[in-house]
Amino acid sequence: TENPPEADVTVGGCGPDEVGVGWVADLVIVNKSSEPASYLLPVSALDAASFVQALETFAVLESAATAQAAGHLTSDDLDAAKALNAAMTEALDNLDRPAYAALHDQFHALLTSRCPNSHLERVVSNERDRLQRVRVVTLSLGAGGRREIDEHGRLLAMIESGVAADEIEDLCRAH
């Protein structure tokens, strides 16, 4: 199998100048210039166009589920989400990408867990699980990570204040 040219690969919004890519058999080694560690992924996991489309679809589904769940989240749910967001800050400070990624997914899973549309919640959960393996590489530990944590804080504030579901959906989708 011929590997795609390195210049065509983008990871986490980084272009070829910021990402080093090397091919080993059917694995790709991804090395973001802003972060010291390398990651091995199956070549099929890095079909950039398909991955972007999957993330765009996931954003639409997850934001809809979050907006529908917002009015059903309890104060305990919101406290747990705040704790997860704080733990993400700690993981970011420790440059612990696996912990950061896991906490990020737990945060969003919690926010969609009260979605009254059980089918939508299941689809979102299944898609989150499917994308998780690749998303661990694309989640930022630099300024992007801080931005995500700040956006989580704004999202929680919006949910707590009872803003309209469409505003929550818009912020979540943009996130």
Short mmCIF file of N, CA and C in Angstrom, two decimals, residues 26-138:
data_model
loop_
_atom_site.label_atom_id
_atom_site.label_comp_id
_atom_site.label_asym_id
_atom_site.label_seq_id
_atom_site.Cartn_x
_atom_site.Cartn_y
_atom_site.Cartn_z
N ASP A 26 2.21 -0.17 8.35
CA ASP A 26 0.85 0.37 8.29
C ASP A 26 0.55 1.31 9.44
N LEU A 27 1.61 1.87 10.04
CA LEU A 27 1.42 2.83 11.12
C LEU A 27 1.98 4.17 10.69
N VAL A 28 1.42 5.22 11.23
CA VAL A 28 1.94 6.56 10.98
C VAL A 28 2.43 7.11 12.32
N ILE A 29 3.58 7.75 12.30
CA ILE A 29 4.12 8.40 13.50
C ILE A 29 3.81 9.88 13.35
N VAL A 30 3.09 10.41 14.31
CA VAL A 30 2.70 11.82 14.28
C VAL A 30 3.44 12.54 15.38
N ASN A 31 4.10 13.62 15.01
CA ASN A 31 4.85 14.39 15.99
C ASN A 31 4.53 15.86 15.78
N LYS A 32 3.71 16.45 16.68
CA LYS A 32 3.37 17.86 16.59
C LYS A 32 4.54 18.67 17.12
N SER A 33 4.95 19.70 16.38
CA SER A 33 6.13 20.47 16.77
C SER A 33 5.96 21.15 18.12
N SER A 34 4.73 21.43 18.52
CA SER A 34 4.50 22.12 19.78
C SER A 34 4.53 21.19 20.98
N GLU A 35 4.61 19.89 20.72
CA GLU A 35 4.58 18.92 21.80
C GLU A 35 5.64 17.86 21.57
N PRO A 36 6.33 17.42 22.64
CA PRO A 36 7.49 16.57 22.47
C PRO A 36 7.21 15.11 22.11
N ALA A 37 6.05 14.60 22.41
CA ALA A 37 5.81 13.16 22.25
C ALA A 37 5.35 12.81 20.84
N SER A 38 5.64 11.58 20.43
CA SER A 38 5.15 11.05 19.16
C SER A 38 4.05 10.06 19.45
N TYR A 39 3.19 9.83 18.44
CA TYR A 39 2.07 8.92 18.59
C TYR A 39 2.02 8.02 17.38
N LEU A 40 1.74 6.74 17.59
CA LEU A 40 1.58 5.79 16.50
C LEU A 40 0.10 5.56 16.28
N LEU A 41 -0.34 5.68 15.04
CA LEU A 41 -1.74 5.45 14.70
C LEU A 41 -1.80 4.59 13.45
N PRO A 42 -2.85 3.79 13.30
CA PRO A 42 -3.03 3.10 12.03
C PRO A 42 -3.19 4.13 10.92
N VAL A 43 -2.61 3.86 9.77
CA VAL A 43 -2.71 4.78 8.64
C VAL A 43 -4.17 5.09 8.34
N SER A 44 -5.03 4.10 8.41
CA SER A 44 -6.44 4.31 8.10
C SER A 44 -7.08 5.32 9.05
N ALA A 45 -6.53 5.46 10.25
CA ALA A 45 -7.11 6.39 11.22
C ALA A 45 -6.83 7.83 10.84
N LEU A 46 -5.91 8.07 9.92
CA LEU A 46 -5.51 9.43 9.61
C LEU A 46 -5.93 9.87 8.21
N ASP A 47 -7.03 9.33 7.71
CA ASP A 47 -7.61 9.81 6.47
C ASP A 47 -8.21 11.18 6.81
N ALA A 48 -7.47 12.21 6.49
CA ALA A 48 -7.79 13.56 6.97
C ALA A 48 -9.20 14.00 6.58
N ALA A 49 -9.59 13.79 5.34
CA ALA A 49 -10.91 14.25 4.90
C ALA A 49 -12.02 13.53 5.64
N SER A 50 -11.90 12.23 5.79
CA SER A 50 -12.92 11.45 6.51
C SER A 50 -12.97 11.84 7.98
N PHE A 51 -11.80 12.07 8.56
CA PHE A 51 -11.74 12.44 9.96
C PHE A 51 -12.40 13.79 10.20
N VAL A 52 -12.13 14.75 9.34
CA VAL A 52 -12.75 16.07 9.48
C VAL A 52 -14.26 15.96 9.34
N GLN A 53 -14.73 15.18 8.37
CA GLN A 53 -16.16 15.00 8.20
C GLN A 53 -16.79 14.33 9.42
N ALA A 54 -16.09 13.34 9.97
CA ALA A 54 -16.60 12.65 11.17
C ALA A 54 -16.69 13.62 12.34
N LEU A 55 -15.68 14.47 12.52
CA LEU A 55 -15.70 15.46 13.60
C LEU A 55 -16.79 16.49 13.40
N GLU A 56 -17.00 16.93 12.16
CA GLU A 56 -18.08 17.89 11.90
C GLU A 56 -19.44 17.28 12.21
N THR A 57 -19.64 16.03 11.82
CA THR A 57 -20.91 15.34 12.09
C THR A 57 -21.08 15.17 13.59
N PHE A 58 -20.00 14.76 14.26
CA PHE A 58 -20.04 14.55 15.70
C PHE A 58 -20.38 15.87 16.42
N ALA A 59 -19.82 16.98 15.96
CA ALA A 59 -20.10 18.28 16.58
C ALA A 59 -21.58 18.62 16.48
N VAL A 60 -22.19 18.34 15.35
CA VAL A 60 -23.62 18.61 15.18
C VAL A 60 -24.43 17.75 16.14
N LEU A 61 -24.13 16.46 16.18
CA LEU A 61 -24.88 15.54 17.04
C LEU A 61 -24.67 15.85 18.52
N GLU A 62 -23.40 16.03 18.92
CA GLU A 62 -23.11 16.27 20.33
C GLU A 62 -23.69 17.60 20.81
N SER A 63 -23.62 18.62 19.97
CA SER A 63 -24.17 19.91 20.39
C SER A 63 -25.69 19.84 20.55
N ALA A 64 -26.35 19.10 19.67
CA ALA A 64 -27.80 18.92 19.80
C ALA A 64 -28.14 18.16 21.08
N ALA A 65 -27.38 17.11 21.36
CA ALA A 65 -27.63 16.32 22.57
C ALA A 65 -27.35 17.15 23.83
N THR A 66 -26.30 17.96 23.80
CA THR A 66 -25.98 18.81 24.95
C THR A 66 -27.10 19.84 25.18
N ALA A 67 -27.55 20.46 24.11
CA ALA A 67 -28.62 21.45 24.23
C ALA A 67 -29.90 20.82 24.79
N GLN A 68 -30.23 19.61 24.30
CA GLN A 68 -31.43 18.94 24.80
C GLN A 68 -31.26 18.50 26.26
N ALA A 69 -30.05 18.15 26.65
CA ALA A 69 -29.80 17.68 28.01
C ALA A 69 -29.72 18.82 29.02
N ALA A 70 -29.38 20.01 28.56
CA ALA A 70 -29.07 21.12 29.47
C ALA A 70 -30.12 21.33 30.56
N GLY A 71 -31.36 21.34 30.21
CA GLY A 71 -32.43 21.56 31.19
C GLY A 71 -32.66 20.40 32.14
N HIS A 72 -32.03 19.28 31.87
CA HIS A 72 -32.21 18.08 32.70
C HIS A 72 -31.01 17.78 33.58
N LEU A 73 -29.94 18.54 33.43
CA LEU A 73 -28.75 18.34 34.25
C LEU A 73 -29.02 18.83 35.67
N THR A 74 -28.57 18.05 36.63
CA THR A 74 -28.76 18.40 38.04
C THR A 74 -27.59 19.25 38.53
N SER A 75 -27.75 19.82 39.70
CA SER A 75 -26.63 20.58 40.28
C SER A 75 -25.45 19.65 40.55
N ASP A 76 -25.72 18.39 40.90
CA ASP A 76 -24.63 17.41 41.08
C ASP A 76 -23.91 17.15 39.77
N ASP A 77 -24.68 17.07 38.66
CA ASP A 77 -24.06 16.89 37.34
C ASP A 77 -23.14 18.07 37.02
N LEU A 78 -23.62 19.27 37.27
CA LEU A 78 -22.83 20.46 36.97
C LEU A 78 -21.60 20.55 37.85
N ASP A 79 -21.73 20.17 39.13
CA ASP A 79 -20.56 20.14 40.01
C ASP A 79 -19.53 19.12 39.51
N ALA A 80 -20.01 17.96 39.07
CA ALA A 80 -19.11 16.93 38.54
C ALA A 80 -18.43 17.43 37.27
N ALA A 81 -19.16 18.15 36.42
CA ALA A 81 -18.57 18.70 35.20
C ALA A 81 -17.50 19.74 35.53
N LYS A 82 -17.76 20.57 36.54
CA LYS A 82 -16.76 21.55 36.96
C LYS A 82 -15.51 20.85 37.49
N ALA A 83 -15.69 19.76 38.23
CA ALA A 83 -14.55 19.00 38.75
C ALA A 83 -13.74 18.38 37.60
N LEU A 84 -14.43 17.87 36.59
CA LEU A 84 -13.74 17.32 35.43
C LEU A 84 -12.96 18.41 34.70
N ASN A 85 -13.54 19.58 34.57
CA ASN A 85 -12.87 20.70 33.91
C ASN A 85 -11.63 21.11 34.70
N ALA A 86 -11.73 21.14 36.02
CA ALA A 86 -10.58 21.47 36.87
C ALA A 86 -9.49 20.40 36.73
N ALA A 87 -9.90 19.14 36.66
CA ALA A 87 -8.93 18.06 36.47
C ALA A 87 -8.25 18.16 35.11
N MET A 88 -8.99 18.65 34.10
CA MET A 88 -8.38 18.87 32.78
C MET A 88 -7.27 19.91 32.87
N THR A 89 -7.48 20.95 33.69
CA THR A 89 -6.45 21.97 33.88
C THR A 89 -5.20 21.34 34.48
N GLU A 90 -5.38 20.48 35.46
CA GLU A 90 -4.24 19.80 36.08
C GLU A 90 -3.52 18.91 35.07
N ALA A 91 -4.28 18.17 34.28
CA ALA A 91 -3.67 17.31 33.26
C ALA A 91 -2.91 18.15 32.24
N LEU A 92 -3.47 19.29 31.88
CA LEU A 92 -2.82 20.19 30.94
C LEU A 92 -1.51 20.71 31.53
N ASP A 93 -1.55 21.12 32.80
CA ASP A 93 -0.35 21.62 33.47
C ASP A 93 0.74 20.54 33.55
N ASN A 94 0.32 19.28 33.64
CA ASN A 94 1.27 18.16 33.72
C ASN A 94 1.59 17.55 32.36
N LEU A 95 1.08 18.16 31.30
CA LEU A 95 1.27 17.66 29.93
C LEU A 95 0.90 16.19 29.81
N ASP A 96 -0.19 15.83 30.49
CA ASP A 96 -0.67 14.44 30.49
C ASP A 96 -1.78 14.30 29.46
N ARG A 97 -1.39 14.05 28.20
CA ARG A 97 -2.35 13.98 27.10
C ARG A 97 -3.40 12.89 27.30
N PRO A 98 -3.04 11.66 27.69
CA PRO A 98 -4.08 10.63 27.87
C PRO A 98 -5.11 11.02 28.93
N ALA A 99 -4.66 11.59 30.04
CA ALA A 99 -5.60 12.01 31.08
C ALA A 99 -6.47 13.15 30.58
N TYR A 100 -5.85 14.11 29.91
CA TYR A 100 -6.60 15.25 29.37
C TYR A 100 -7.68 14.77 28.41
N ALA A 101 -7.33 13.87 27.51
CA ALA A 101 -8.29 13.36 26.53
C ALA A 101 -9.42 12.60 27.21
N ALA A 102 -9.08 11.77 28.19
CA ALA A 102 -10.11 11.00 28.89
C ALA A 102 -11.06 11.92 29.66
N LEU A 103 -10.51 12.92 30.32
CA LEU A 103 -11.32 13.87 31.08
C LEU A 103 -12.21 14.70 30.14
N HIS A 104 -11.66 15.09 29.00
CA HIS A 104 -12.42 15.83 28.00
C HIS A 104 -13.63 15.03 27.55
N ASP A 105 -13.41 13.75 27.24
CA ASP A 105 -14.52 12.89 26.81
C ASP A 105 -15.53 12.68 27.94
N GLN A 106 -15.04 12.52 29.18
CA GLN A 106 -15.95 12.34 30.32
C GLN A 106 -16.80 13.60 30.53
N PHE A 107 -16.18 14.76 30.37
CA PHE A 107 -16.91 16.02 30.52
C PHE A 107 -18.08 16.07 29.54
N HIS A 108 -17.78 15.81 28.27
CA HIS A 108 -18.83 15.89 27.26
C HIS A 108 -19.85 14.76 27.41
N ALA A 109 -19.40 13.58 27.82
CA ALA A 109 -20.33 12.47 28.05
C ALA A 109 -21.30 12.82 29.17
N LEU A 110 -20.81 13.47 30.20
CA LEU A 110 -21.67 13.88 31.30
C LEU A 110 -22.72 14.89 30.82
N LEU A 111 -22.29 15.84 30.00
CA LEU A 111 -23.23 16.87 29.55
C LEU A 111 -24.30 16.32 28.62
N THR A 112 -24.03 15.23 27.93
CA THR A 112 -25.04 14.65 27.04
C THR A 112 -25.82 13.52 27.72
N SER A 113 -25.39 13.11 28.89
CA SER A 113 -25.99 11.93 29.55
C SER A 113 -27.46 12.11 29.90
N ARG A 114 -27.92 13.32 30.07
CA ARG A 114 -29.32 13.57 30.44
C ARG A 114 -30.19 13.93 29.22
N CYS A 115 -29.65 13.71 28.02
CA CYS A 115 -30.42 14.01 26.81
C CYS A 115 -31.69 13.17 26.81
N PRO A 116 -32.86 13.80 26.69
CA PRO A 116 -34.10 13.04 26.73
C PRO A 116 -34.33 12.17 25.48
N ASN A 117 -33.58 12.44 24.42
CA ASN A 117 -33.65 11.63 23.21
C ASN A 117 -32.61 10.51 23.35
N SER A 118 -33.04 9.36 23.86
CA SER A 118 -32.10 8.28 24.16
C SER A 118 -31.39 7.77 22.91
N HIS A 119 -32.04 7.81 21.77
CA HIS A 119 -31.38 7.37 20.54
C HIS A 119 -30.23 8.31 20.20
N LEU A 120 -30.47 9.61 20.27
CA LEU A 120 -29.41 10.60 20.00
C LEU A 120 -28.26 10.42 20.99
N GLU A 121 -28.59 10.23 22.26
CA GLU A 121 -27.54 10.05 23.27
C GLU A 121 -26.69 8.82 22.95
N ARG A 122 -27.32 7.72 22.55
CA ARG A 122 -26.57 6.49 22.19
C ARG A 122 -25.69 6.71 20.96
N VAL A 123 -26.22 7.39 19.95
CA VAL A 123 -25.43 7.66 18.74
C VAL A 123 -24.21 8.51 19.10
N VAL A 124 -24.40 9.54 19.90
CA VAL A 124 -23.30 10.40 20.32
C VAL A 124 -22.27 9.60 21.12
N SER A 125 -22.73 8.79 22.04
CA SER A 125 -21.82 7.98 22.86
C SER A 125 -21.01 7.01 22.00
N ASN A 126 -21.68 6.34 21.07
CA ASN A 126 -20.98 5.40 20.19
C ASN A 126 -19.96 6.12 19.30
N GLU A 127 -20.35 7.27 18.78
CA GLU A 127 -19.44 8.03 17.92
C GLU A 127 -18.26 8.57 18.72
N ARG A 128 -18.50 9.01 19.95
CA ARG A 128 -17.42 9.49 20.81
C ARG A 128 -16.42 8.36 21.04
N ASP A 129 -16.91 7.17 21.33
CA ASP A 129 -16.02 6.02 21.54
C ASP A 129 -15.22 5.70 20.29
N ARG A 130 -15.86 5.79 19.13
CA ARG A 130 -15.19 5.48 17.88
C ARG A 130 -14.09 6.49 17.56
N LEU A 131 -14.35 7.76 17.82
CA LEU A 131 -13.39 8.80 17.50
C LEU A 131 -12.30 8.96 18.56
N GLN A 132 -12.53 8.45 19.74
CA GLN A 132 -11.63 8.69 20.87
C GLN A 132 -10.19 8.30 20.56
N ARG A 133 -9.99 7.21 19.89
CA ARG A 133 -8.63 6.71 19.63
C ARG A 133 -7.82 7.73 18.83
N VAL A 134 -8.44 8.39 17.88
CA VAL A 134 -7.73 9.36 17.07
C VAL A 134 -7.72 10.73 17.72
N ARG A 135 -8.77 11.09 18.41
CA ARG A 135 -8.87 12.43 19.00
C ARG A 135 -7.84 12.66 20.08
N VAL A 136 -7.31 11.62 20.71
CA VAL A 136 -6.29 11.83 21.73
C VAL A 136 -5.09 12.56 21.13
N VAL A 137 -4.83 12.38 19.85
CA VAL A 137 -3.73 13.06 19.19
C VAL A 137 -4.09 14.50 18.85
N THR A 138 -5.34 14.75 18.53
CA THR A 138 -5.72 16.08 18.05
C THR A 138 -6.07 17.05 19.17
#
